Amino acid sequence: LPAVVRTIRANRRELARLLTRIENNQAAAELAALYPCTGHAHVIGITGAPGAGKSSLVNALARYYRRAGQTVGIIAVDPTSPFSGGAVMGDRIRMNDLSGDSGVFIRSMATRGYLGGLAHTTGDAVRALDAAGFDWIIVETVGAGQSEVDIARTAHTTVVMETPGLGDDIQAIKAGILEIADILVVNKADRPGAESTAQTLRVMLDLGHQAERAPHHRYTDDIPAVNERAQAWQTPIVQAVATDGRGIPELAAQITAHREYLNQSGTLTLRERGRIEAELLDRLRGALLAQLLDGAAASMLPVLVERVLRRDLDPASAAQAFLARVRQTE
Amino acid sequence: LPAVVRTIRANRRELARLLTRIENNQAAAELAALYPCTGHAHVIGITGAPGAGKSSLVNALARYYRRAGQTVGIIAVDPTSPFSGGAVMGDRIRMNDLSGDSGVFIRSMATRGYLGGLAHTTGDAVRALDAAGFDWIIVETVGAGQSEVDIARTAHTTVVMETPGLGDDIQAIKAGILEIADILVVNKADRPGAESTAQTLRVMLDLGHQAERAPHHRYTDDIPAVNERAQAWQTPIVQAVATDGRGIPELAAQITAHREYLNQSGTLTLRERGRIEAELLDRLRGALLAQLLDGAAASMLPVLVERVLRRDLDPASAAQAFLARVRQTE
């Protein structure tokens, strides 16, 4: 085993330090070394609107796995503070039930507003936890929008949470978020309207399956095919009360079923390939730009910015002018 | 005036068609032509959690401006359907009050899951509406997370909406979203707890101003300085009931005050410069990658993807290997 893997398996504080270096983008060597030791863990993404009870569900699911003798790594992603990068204290507090158990490791991470940041930092953190030997890795993310797309890229099984009787806006959100759900949980199912929410979701899911899928363009800026579910998997809807554990065994059973489906249908490999493609392109984009800004043409950039600011040149033409200059100076 | 500007000023259907071409990324020539005619409109971003009443506020604000004889363009961005690209029907329905008024133009746009898509397509759509001569452009976006960062990049004045008495998760979100707010609206202020929500927000805002700001790195992947508010602007909190118009004149007055502040303090130019920098870098990243994938080395990419998939190579090393090959073949 590589030294870094031995270290993080033996010592949780070393694992925590590695995650900090990953967050600070200073762990390239360790990530390269541990990468061959990944691929053991199953990664569960849990997402949903604010107030859906994500932390409670993560907590309940982790306790369930622990009782079965399995280990759990948890990453709570907070995309809600793009500028300050502050993690949510509440997450840590609610996770107290699990503290003191060495079979559970919990980490809050901020995305720091980096476009597509979840995919990179969280993806690397997941790899570290994977190499550290956890059986299950749960990635919890709050919010509606980009973060869900990212979680669908990072997780093997994406669990989308809903609650009974939410308003119009939430209904609108559902249509989008349903498409990334491998499993739907109607949490707080002891509240009125749980059954009708589940039925509505079922109808929306069935409609979605009939609708035409967006085409998948390889090697472009488009979303990779993270949702190319084979026909065989029908998204199950699990009713749960995360705070008292109702529905958790059913959820765990569905996660296991989905894992088996991914393996047997070959979808796992398809998804991983899509994810790797997207990550490579993302890294190349960043590296190419860094190269460019290191070069002789970089001094032209502020000049172009001022011209665009004066409306002397439009942004697209400015980008083209810059690239033309780069070609000349190369 | 350029032909495209004359056309979209004379004919709303032509404007709608141009926006469709912008959404489909097929309007480069028109965007270049109309760009010199932008810079007249003031762009207001309105954001907040689902259920905050964004559409009602947009509606009320647009009606207020119309009564004052001013024209309003509205862009409702739906980041909630990353895969299907479907826009929210509800938005259109709720905007019915305004239909039939030629001084108002309403457009729903989907972001289609493109990373940072709001910044590009919406930014270009805002430019089209600006060149079309609207006095005010309102960009409404739902959700928590990346979309707010994008709206803060696109708008001159960012209005963040809250409602009284929301739960824990929402409280956590506030901390992040407050940082992009130029004006805070506590909507549904006729509900219990409005005053205490406003006070809590005031305290959080004051704490935020004391806290250290994240450093601003120019020409990197980091978020540009969209929030470099000079010390002089203190984010006001406006209580409103959007459905019956209470608080709307106060909100409009604060927007005007913020507009004057932006102009007089020079912050407007700072923000525009930051936005242009970010946009140029974004365009360069895309163009560089497209160039690369057009080149001889592109055939190496699937091979690298397979090696990463087999865990024979880690993603960062794969990206480096690819770039090294590009340098050889150039």
XYZ file of C-alpha atoms in Angstrom:
660
model
C 0.000 0.000 0.000
C 1.183 3.556 -0.667
C 2.404 5.365 2.445
C -0.395 7.938 2.336
C -3.034 5.179 2.336
C -1.411 3.388 5.276
C -1.296 6.690 7.154
C -4.914 7.733 6.620
C -6.166 4.232 7.403
C -4.248 4.173 10.678
C -4.896 7.696 11.845
C -8.097 9.695 11.511
C -6.320 12.956 12.284
C -4.029 12.376 9.327
C -7.104 11.797 7.188
C -8.553 15.090 8.404
C -5.283 16.858 7.568
C -5.246 15.350 4.095
C -8.795 16.613 3.536
C -7.677 20.087 4.532
C -4.846 19.916 2.016
C -7.356 18.721 -0.588
C -9.584 21.705 0.196
C -6.591 23.985 -0.215
C -5.645 22.328 -3.482
C -2.292 21.172 -2.064
C -2.590 17.407 -2.214
C -1.784 16.525 -5.819
C 0.918 13.995 -4.913
C -1.185 12.263 -2.251
C -4.206 12.105 -4.555
C -2.125 10.531 -7.307
C -0.693 8.007 -4.840
C -3.993 6.976 -3.300
C -5.984 6.836 -6.529
C -5.199 3.153 -7.298
C -6.637 2.253 -3.865
C -10.049 3.735 -4.618
C -13.113 1.989 -5.990
C -14.182 0.075 -2.903
C -16.741 2.456 -1.384
C -20.254 3.074 -2.612
C -20.948 6.808 -2.762
C -24.431 8.006 -1.802
C -25.443 11.570 -2.602
C -28.262 13.037 -0.532
C -29.854 16.263 -1.667
C -33.091 18.188 -1.474
C -34.519 21.588 -0.688
C -33.724 23.382 2.562
C -35.785 21.970 5.421
C -36.225 18.539 3.858
C -34.334 16.936 6.749
C -31.146 15.944 4.971
C -28.930 15.932 8.050
C -31.402 13.762 9.967
C -31.513 11.276 7.120
C -27.727 11.149 6.828
C -27.543 10.595 10.573
C -30.134 7.803 10.527
C -28.588 6.083 7.530
C -25.106 6.213 9.046
C -26.388 4.670 12.298
C -28.107 1.945 10.307
C -24.872 1.019 8.520
C -22.917 1.161 11.765
C -25.311 -1.288 13.413
C -24.616 -3.606 10.462
C -20.898 -3.343 11.243
C -20.018 -1.193 8.252
C -18.028 2.030 8.208
C -19.304 5.376 6.965
C -17.576 8.528 5.765
C -19.754 11.637 5.564
C -19.061 14.805 3.614
C -21.464 17.669 4.240
C -21.072 20.144 1.434
C -22.172 23.693 2.042
C -22.554 25.552 -1.225
C -24.492 28.287 0.501
C -21.594 30.479 1.388
C -19.884 31.092 -1.928
C -17.846 34.037 -0.718
C -16.878 33.365 2.862
C -16.384 29.650 2.457
C -17.830 29.099 5.915
C -19.209 25.663 6.733
C -22.518 25.293 8.506
C -22.117 24.736 12.207
C -25.539 23.142 12.392
C -24.333 20.181 10.393
C -21.682 19.348 12.901
C -24.021 19.814 15.809
C -26.706 17.546 14.419
C -24.117 14.883 13.756
C -23.311 14.641 17.474
C -25.060 11.282 17.807
C -22.308 9.780 15.730
C -19.290 11.396 17.317
C -16.986 9.174 19.315
C -17.531 6.279 16.891
C -14.312 5.553 15.018
C -16.279 3.774 12.289
C -17.767 7.108 11.261
C -15.886 10.069 9.891
C -17.649 13.397 9.324
C -16.362 16.356 7.408
C -17.992 19.646 6.469
C -16.655 21.243 3.329
C -17.354 24.607 1.790
C -17.359 24.952 -1.962
C -16.007 28.508 -1.873
C -17.975 29.623 -4.858
C -15.697 27.907 -7.337
C -17.745 27.162 -10.419
C -18.170 23.426 -10.452
C -16.210 23.327 -7.228
C -18.191 20.457 -5.792
C -17.089 18.175 -8.591
C -13.403 18.810 -7.907
C -12.829 19.206 -4.207
C -15.622 16.914 -3.139
C -14.634 14.362 -5.749
C -11.089 14.354 -4.398
C -12.340 14.175 -0.803
C -14.512 11.203 -1.733
C -11.425 9.499 -3.179
C -9.521 10.084 0.054
C -12.332 8.557 2.135
C -12.588 5.708 -0.346
C -8.871 4.937 -0.082
C -9.156 5.246 3.698
C -11.384 2.185 3.549
C -14.895 3.379 4.359
C -17.622 1.060 3.080
C -20.105 3.850 2.459
C -19.502 7.487 1.678
C -22.421 9.846 2.064
C -22.247 13.265 0.439
C -24.893 15.657 1.727
C -25.563 18.852 -0.156
C -28.095 21.578 0.481
C -29.718 23.768 -2.108
C -31.402 23.688 -5.480
C -29.567 24.175 -8.710
C -26.009 23.521 -9.707
C -25.094 21.571 -6.588
C -27.476 18.792 -7.566
C -25.885 18.433 -10.943
C -22.531 18.150 -9.231
C -23.749 15.594 -6.721
C -25.158 13.460 -9.505
C -21.692 13.506 -11.015
C -19.996 12.505 -7.781
C -22.374 9.924 -6.311
C -23.117 6.381 -7.401
C -26.603 6.580 -5.952
C -28.348 9.937 -5.734
C -31.104 10.192 -3.132
C -33.419 13.178 -3.554
C -35.509 14.188 -0.553
C -38.922 15.759 -0.619
C -41.418 16.557 2.112
C -45.199 16.496 2.050
C -47.198 19.524 1.031
C -44.661 22.046 -0.123
C -45.482 25.109 -2.187
C -45.504 25.998 -5.843
C -41.855 26.864 -6.153
C -40.876 23.530 -4.686
C -43.125 21.753 -7.143
C -41.312 23.528 -9.941
C -37.972 22.476 -8.554
C -39.023 18.878 -8.364
C -39.351 18.571 -12.110
C -35.670 19.298 -12.529
C -34.329 17.476 -9.551
C -36.312 14.318 -10.231
C -34.131 13.654 -13.221
C -31.061 13.138 -11.100
C -32.837 10.969 -8.493
C -31.977 7.284 -8.317
C -34.115 7.028 -5.202
C -36.739 9.453 -3.911
C -37.413 9.843 -0.204
C -40.575 11.521 1.048
C -39.344 12.495 4.486
C -41.529 13.631 7.403
C -43.998 11.059 6.106
C -45.960 11.264 9.370
C -47.226 14.649 8.237
C -50.482 15.088 6.316
C -50.189 14.720 2.572
C -47.278 12.269 2.467
C -49.198 9.716 0.450
C -50.436 12.268 -2.070
C -46.936 13.774 -2.406
C -45.579 10.293 -3.115
C -48.283 9.739 -5.733
C -47.599 13.093 -7.389
C -43.911 12.250 -7.523
C -44.715 8.859 -9.059
C -46.712 10.546 -11.814
C -43.984 13.103 -12.439
C -41.380 10.340 -12.613
C -43.434 8.339 -15.086
C -43.948 11.410 -17.256
C -40.241 12.082 -17.165
C -39.439 8.600 -18.393
C -41.680 9.089 -21.402
C -40.203 12.471 -22.262
C -37.369 12.715 -24.660
C -33.953 12.751 -23.075
C -31.556 15.569 -23.777
C -28.879 14.369 -26.190
C -25.486 13.545 -24.783
C -22.577 15.325 -26.433
C -19.233 13.819 -25.638
C -16.266 16.108 -25.157
C -18.225 19.321 -24.985
C -19.247 21.692 -22.271
C -22.560 19.927 -21.892
C -23.479 17.884 -18.889
C -22.058 14.397 -19.202
C -24.368 11.455 -19.225
C -24.746 10.969 -15.506
C -28.400 10.104 -15.897
C -28.267 7.526 -18.635
C -30.237 5.086 -16.533
C -30.905 1.923 -18.431
C -34.588 1.193 -18.831
C -34.450 -1.382 -16.090
C -34.128 0.909 -13.081
C -37.361 2.474 -11.953
C -36.759 5.166 -9.345
C -38.358 3.910 -6.116
C -40.122 6.261 -3.702
C -39.454 5.593 -0.023
C -41.533 7.218 2.706
C -39.498 7.921 5.823
C -39.411 9.716 9.148
C -35.690 10.247 9.483
C -35.888 11.585 13.027
C -37.222 8.295 14.428
C -35.731 5.921 11.873
C -38.917 4.859 10.089
C -38.214 3.960 6.463
C -34.449 3.784 6.891
C -34.149 -0.014 6.423
C -36.242 0.338 3.240
C -33.993 3.146 2.012
C -30.862 1.091 2.736
C -32.374 -1.863 0.858
C -33.091 0.353 -2.158
C -29.560 1.723 -2.095
C -28.193 -1.832 -2.123
C -30.566 -2.737 -4.957
C -29.395 0.277 -6.929
C -25.779 -0.628 -6.309
C -26.409 -4.115 -7.661
C -28.226 -2.663 -10.631
C -25.305 -0.344 -11.412
C -22.865 -3.227 -11.325
C -24.912 -5.749 -13.247
C -26.179 -3.415 -15.979
C -22.776 -1.911 -16.683
C -24.181 1.516 -15.822
C -21.529 1.970 -13.156
C -18.783 1.937 -15.768
C -20.766 4.245 -18.053
C -21.215 6.741 -15.249
C -17.603 6.580 -14.170
C -16.454 7.105 -17.724
C -18.721 10.147 -18.069
C -17.468 11.526 -14.785
C -13.813 11.026 -15.727
C -14.340 12.656 -19.126
C -15.951 15.667 -17.490
C -13.193 15.918 -14.903
C -10.402 15.700 -17.471
C -11.997 18.414 -19.594
C -12.457 20.568 -16.543
C -8.824 20.140 -15.529
C -7.640 20.821 -19.071
C -9.663 24.003 -19.273
C -8.074 25.250 -16.072
C -4.553 24.201 -17.070
C -4.802 25.741 -20.527
C -5.974 29.031 -19.144
C -3.222 29.067 -16.524
C -0.651 28.425 -19.271
C -2.049 31.257 -21.328
C -2.011 33.728 -18.474
C 1.582 32.773 -17.784
C 2.585 33.613 -21.337
C 3.627 36.767 -23.120
C 0.101 37.613 -24.254
C -1.203 37.928 -20.696
C -0.371 41.616 -20.533
C -2.922 42.176 -23.277
C -5.776 41.030 -21.069
C -6.213 44.188 -18.957
C -6.162 46.235 -22.149
C -8.964 44.145 -23.612
C -10.948 44.384 -20.386
C -10.798 48.172 -20.578
C -11.890 48.167 -24.202
C -14.891 45.982 -23.385
C -15.643 48.229 -20.432
C -15.695 51.263 -22.762
C -17.989 49.267 -25.123
C -15.359 49.652 -27.779
C -15.327 45.850 -28.239
C -17.748 43.105 -27.262
C -16.637 40.269 -24.958
C -16.686 37.508 -27.592
C -14.582 39.550 -30.032
C -12.184 40.417 -27.209
C -11.661 36.727 -26.434
C -10.995 36.053 -30.123
C -8.551 38.956 -30.362
C -6.672 37.573 -27.379
C -6.422 34.096 -28.867
C -5.242 35.513 -32.208
C -2.456 37.373 -30.394
C -1.463 34.219 -28.528
C -1.070 32.377 -31.836
C 1.172 35.165 -33.147
C 3.465 35.201 -30.129
C 3.786 31.420 -29.846
C -28.048 52.565 -34.868
C -27.067 49.018 -35.906
C -29.785 47.187 -37.816
C -30.295 44.584 -35.087
C -30.935 47.330 -32.513
C -33.437 49.115 -34.744
C -35.199 45.807 -35.340
C -35.519 44.715 -31.709
C -36.611 48.200 -30.652
C -39.341 48.245 -33.283
C -40.590 44.694 -32.955
C -40.997 42.657 -29.778
C -41.297 39.414 -31.715
C -37.886 40.044 -33.253
C -36.542 40.607 -29.752
C -38.033 37.288 -28.667
C -36.433 35.569 -31.658
C -33.061 37.103 -30.866
C -33.340 35.800 -27.294
C -34.007 32.330 -28.658
C -30.886 32.558 -30.807
C -28.958 33.744 -27.752
C -30.216 30.735 -25.791
C -29.097 28.493 -28.625
C -25.718 30.196 -28.767
C -26.319 31.355 -32.353
C -26.280 35.120 -32.006
C -22.593 36.044 -31.944
C -22.862 38.601 -34.759
C -25.958 40.293 -33.315
C -24.432 40.422 -29.836
C -21.291 42.049 -31.200
C -23.379 44.573 -33.145
C -25.666 45.551 -30.278
C -22.989 45.700 -27.593
C -22.092 49.399 -28.151
C -25.777 50.256 -27.538
C -25.824 48.723 -24.051
C -25.211 50.443 -20.735
C -28.492 52.331 -20.384
C -30.545 49.903 -18.288
C -30.168 49.256 -14.590
C -30.148 45.510 -13.911
C -31.876 44.264 -10.760
C -31.298 40.690 -9.635
C -33.955 39.184 -7.380
C -33.190 35.952 -5.592
C -34.130 33.966 -2.523
C -35.191 30.545 -1.351
C -38.155 28.753 -2.916
C -41.422 30.132 -1.578
C -40.037 33.570 -0.739
C -42.420 35.180 -3.217
C -39.973 36.221 -5.902
C -42.445 36.240 -8.781
C -44.908 38.363 -6.800
C -42.179 40.861 -5.993
C -41.030 41.039 -9.599
C -44.618 41.579 -10.656
C -45.215 44.337 -8.104
C -41.949 46.093 -8.888
C -42.607 45.993 -12.633
C -46.069 47.481 -12.115
C -44.566 50.213 -9.959
C -42.098 51.183 -12.680
C -44.802 51.048 -15.342
C -46.976 53.454 -13.375
C -43.967 55.785 -13.342
C -43.862 55.565 -17.141
C -40.732 53.456 -17.316
C -40.172 50.253 -19.283
C -39.225 46.900 -17.777
C -37.623 43.763 -19.203
C -37.912 40.646 -17.069
C -35.823 37.502 -17.320
C -36.971 34.590 -15.149
C -34.122 32.133 -14.892
C -34.924 28.569 -14.008
C -31.824 26.729 -12.866
C -33.908 23.927 -11.455
C -34.073 21.765 -14.510
C -30.446 21.178 -15.382
C -31.106 18.278 -17.698
C -34.377 18.885 -19.458
C -33.949 22.617 -19.822
C -37.642 23.158 -19.192
C -38.767 26.569 -18.003
C -41.247 26.955 -15.199
C -44.758 27.462 -16.458
C -45.768 29.007 -13.149
C -43.602 32.025 -13.823
C -45.433 32.861 -16.976
C -48.816 32.335 -15.396
C -48.112 34.579 -12.440
C -46.899 37.298 -14.760
C -50.327 37.526 -16.404
C -51.073 40.878 -14.785
C -48.415 42.416 -16.954
C -49.232 40.829 -20.280
C -50.656 43.054 -22.980
C -48.456 45.947 -21.836
C -45.891 46.731 -24.515
C -43.716 48.511 -21.948
C -43.026 45.160 -20.298
C -41.238 42.219 -21.825
C -41.077 38.883 -20.016
C -38.874 35.949 -20.839
C -38.316 32.645 -19.071
C -34.926 31.093 -19.636
C -33.579 27.729 -18.618
C -29.922 27.389 -17.747
C -29.677 23.848 -19.108
C -27.210 22.752 -16.521
C -24.297 24.475 -18.197
C -21.733 25.245 -15.520
C -21.818 28.984 -15.083
C -24.531 29.109 -17.711
C -26.410 31.905 -16.032
C -23.453 34.227 -16.430
C -23.259 33.668 -20.189
C -26.723 33.233 -21.605
C -28.430 35.478 -19.112
C -25.690 38.054 -19.432
C -26.169 38.098 -23.200
C -29.970 38.232 -22.823
C -29.595 41.188 -20.458
C -27.487 42.935 -23.096
C -30.189 42.352 -25.715
C -32.884 43.825 -23.463
C -30.557 46.703 -22.603
C -29.947 47.509 -26.268
C -33.696 47.157 -26.872
C -34.089 50.200 -24.659
C -35.687 48.955 -21.428
C -35.098 51.254 -18.460
C -35.061 48.445 -15.916
C -34.121 44.817 -16.372
C -35.161 42.432 -13.637
C -33.506 39.006 -13.458
C -35.347 36.587 -11.201
C -33.644 33.393 -10.135
C -34.859 30.640 -7.859
C -32.715 28.441 -5.707
C -29.827 28.497 -3.309
C -26.246 28.056 -4.351
C -24.438 28.810 -7.540
C -27.270 30.734 -9.144
C -26.892 33.492 -6.556
C -23.242 33.871 -7.325
C -24.117 34.208 -10.979
C -26.870 36.724 -10.343
C -24.494 38.857 -8.312
C -22.211 38.872 -11.329
C -24.979 39.878 -13.735
C -26.987 42.401 -11.735
C -26.146 45.946 -10.706
C -28.367 45.692 -7.659
C -28.953 42.311 -6.052
C -32.123 42.002 -3.984
C -32.215 38.990 -1.664
C -35.622 37.938 -0.348
C -36.339 36.329 2.978
C -39.565 35.460 4.737
C -40.401 35.476 8.446
C -39.852 32.408 10.575
C -38.062 29.919 8.377
C -36.208 26.865 9.600
C -32.641 25.977 10.454
C -31.460 25.192 6.962
C -32.703 28.531 5.736
C -30.859 30.274 8.528
C -27.706 28.559 7.392
C -28.285 29.643 3.819
C -28.790 33.229 4.851
C -25.220 33.575 6.027
C -23.954 32.900 2.541
C -26.575 34.708 0.582
C -26.395 37.842 2.689
C -22.989 38.559 1.290
C -24.336 39.115 -2.190
C -27.302 41.250 -1.058
C -27.312 44.933 -1.882
C -30.850 45.150 -0.537
C -32.682 42.680 1.686
C -36.440 42.259 1.478
C -38.378 40.536 4.231
C -41.434 39.551 2.229
C -44.770 38.376 3.652
C -44.101 40.925 6.378
C -47.724 40.680 7.529
C -46.887 37.284 8.990
C -45.798 36.826 12.601
C -42.078 37.203 13.190
C -41.313 39.689 10.405
C -39.830 42.248 12.773
C -37.644 39.693 14.535
C -36.486 38.217 11.206
C -35.512 41.725 10.082
C -33.597 42.260 13.340
C -31.790 38.918 13.012
C -30.803 39.808 9.472
C -29.541 43.207 10.648
C -27.313 41.510 13.228
C -26.035 38.981 10.684
C -25.286 41.776 8.224
C -23.379 43.766 10.827
C -21.368 40.696 11.810
C -20.587 40.070 8.160
C -19.222 43.556 7.711
C -16.816 43.033 10.589
C -15.641 39.666 9.337
C -12.610 39.412 7.162
C -13.339 39.385 3.454
C -12.042 36.610 1.270
C -9.105 37.891 -0.755
C -9.711 38.784 -4.363
C -7.406 37.112 -6.865
C -7.417 38.677 -10.283
C -7.170 36.437 -13.336
C -7.795 33.186 -11.536
C -10.656 30.796 -11.220
C -11.795 32.520 -8.064
C -14.944 34.533 -7.855
C -14.334 38.054 -9.098
C -14.869 40.951 -6.789
C -18.567 41.413 -7.281
C -19.039 42.169 -3.613
C -16.371 44.777 -3.054
C -18.931 47.177 -1.655
C -17.295 50.362 -0.536
C -17.754 51.027 3.168
C -20.410 53.603 2.415
C -23.250 51.311 1.365
C -25.069 49.697 4.247
C -27.444 46.993 3.023
C -30.968 48.207 3.837
C -33.708 45.837 4.960
C -37.137 46.490 3.461
C -40.272 44.827 4.832
C -42.813 44.121 2.121
C -46.016 42.312 1.224
C -45.466 41.820 -2.481
C -48.954 40.468 -3.121
C -50.641 43.740 -2.119
C -47.834 46.147 -2.939
C -46.854 47.176 0.587
C -43.171 48.095 0.752
C -42.702 48.306 -3.022
C -42.213 52.117 -3.146
C -39.597 51.766 -0.380
C -37.851 48.986 -2.309
C -37.849 51.070 -5.498
C -36.410 54.013 -3.560
C -33.615 51.817 -2.171
C -32.841 50.483 -5.643
C -32.539 54.048 -6.918
C -30.344 54.959 -3.947
C -28.123 51.968 -4.661
C -27.907 52.918 -8.301
C -26.757 56.406 -7.338
C -24.266 54.953 -4.882
C -22.822 52.671 -7.580
C -22.367 55.589 -9.938
C -20.985 58.097 -7.470
C -18.614 55.770 -5.645
C -17.124 54.312 -8.807
C -18.254 50.859 -7.667
C -20.220 50.406 -10.876
C -17.044 50.496 -12.942
C -15.251 48.176 -10.501
C -18.071 45.661 -10.744
C -18.270 45.859 -14.506
C -14.537 45.383 -14.797
C -14.693 42.303 -12.553
C -17.582 40.921 -14.565
C -15.810 41.465 -17.875
C -12.612 39.856 -16.589
C -14.542 36.802 -15.437
C -16.422 36.565 -18.718
C -13.267 36.838 -20.836
C -11.541 34.119 -18.817
C -14.601 31.930 -19.115
C -14.733 32.405 -22.873
C -10.999 31.772 -23.204
C -11.253 28.559 -21.218
C -13.963 27.301 -23.530
C -12.188 28.392 -26.710
C -8.852 26.889 -25.668
C -10.444 23.567 -24.890
C -12.329 23.543 -28.176
C -9.052 24.244 -30.011
C -7.346 21.424 -28.190
C -10.089 18.924 -28.926
C -9.929 19.913 -32.570
C -6.232 19.104 -32.700
C -4.217 15.982 -33.326
C -3.928 15.117 -29.649
C -7.690 14.748 -29.211
C -7.609 11.065 -30.102
C -5.535 10.516 -26.980
C -8.374 11.589 -24.708
C -10.485 8.403 -24.822
C -7.338 6.391 -24.132
C -6.606 8.474 -21.051
C -10.199 8.184 -19.886
C -9.923 4.399 -20.030
C -6.647 4.430 -18.104
C -8.185 6.568 -15.363
C -11.215 4.287 -15.340
C -8.902 1.282 -14.772
C -7.168 3.254 -11.975
C -3.972 2.943 -13.912
C -3.551 6.747 -13.798
C -5.119 9.457 -11.656
C -7.122 12.272 -13.261
C -4.624 15.068 -12.570
C -1.743 13.080 -14.053
C -3.912 12.209 -17.050
C -4.587 15.879 -17.707
C -0.851 16.603 -17.483
C -0.012 13.753 -19.831
C -2.479 15.109 -22.331
C -1.032 18.611 -22.205
C 2.504 17.249 -22.575
C 1.442 15.415 -25.724
C -0.196 18.562 -27.097
C 3.079 20.446 -26.678
C 4.913 17.699 -28.569
C 2.527 17.634 -31.502
C 2.281 21.423 -31.865
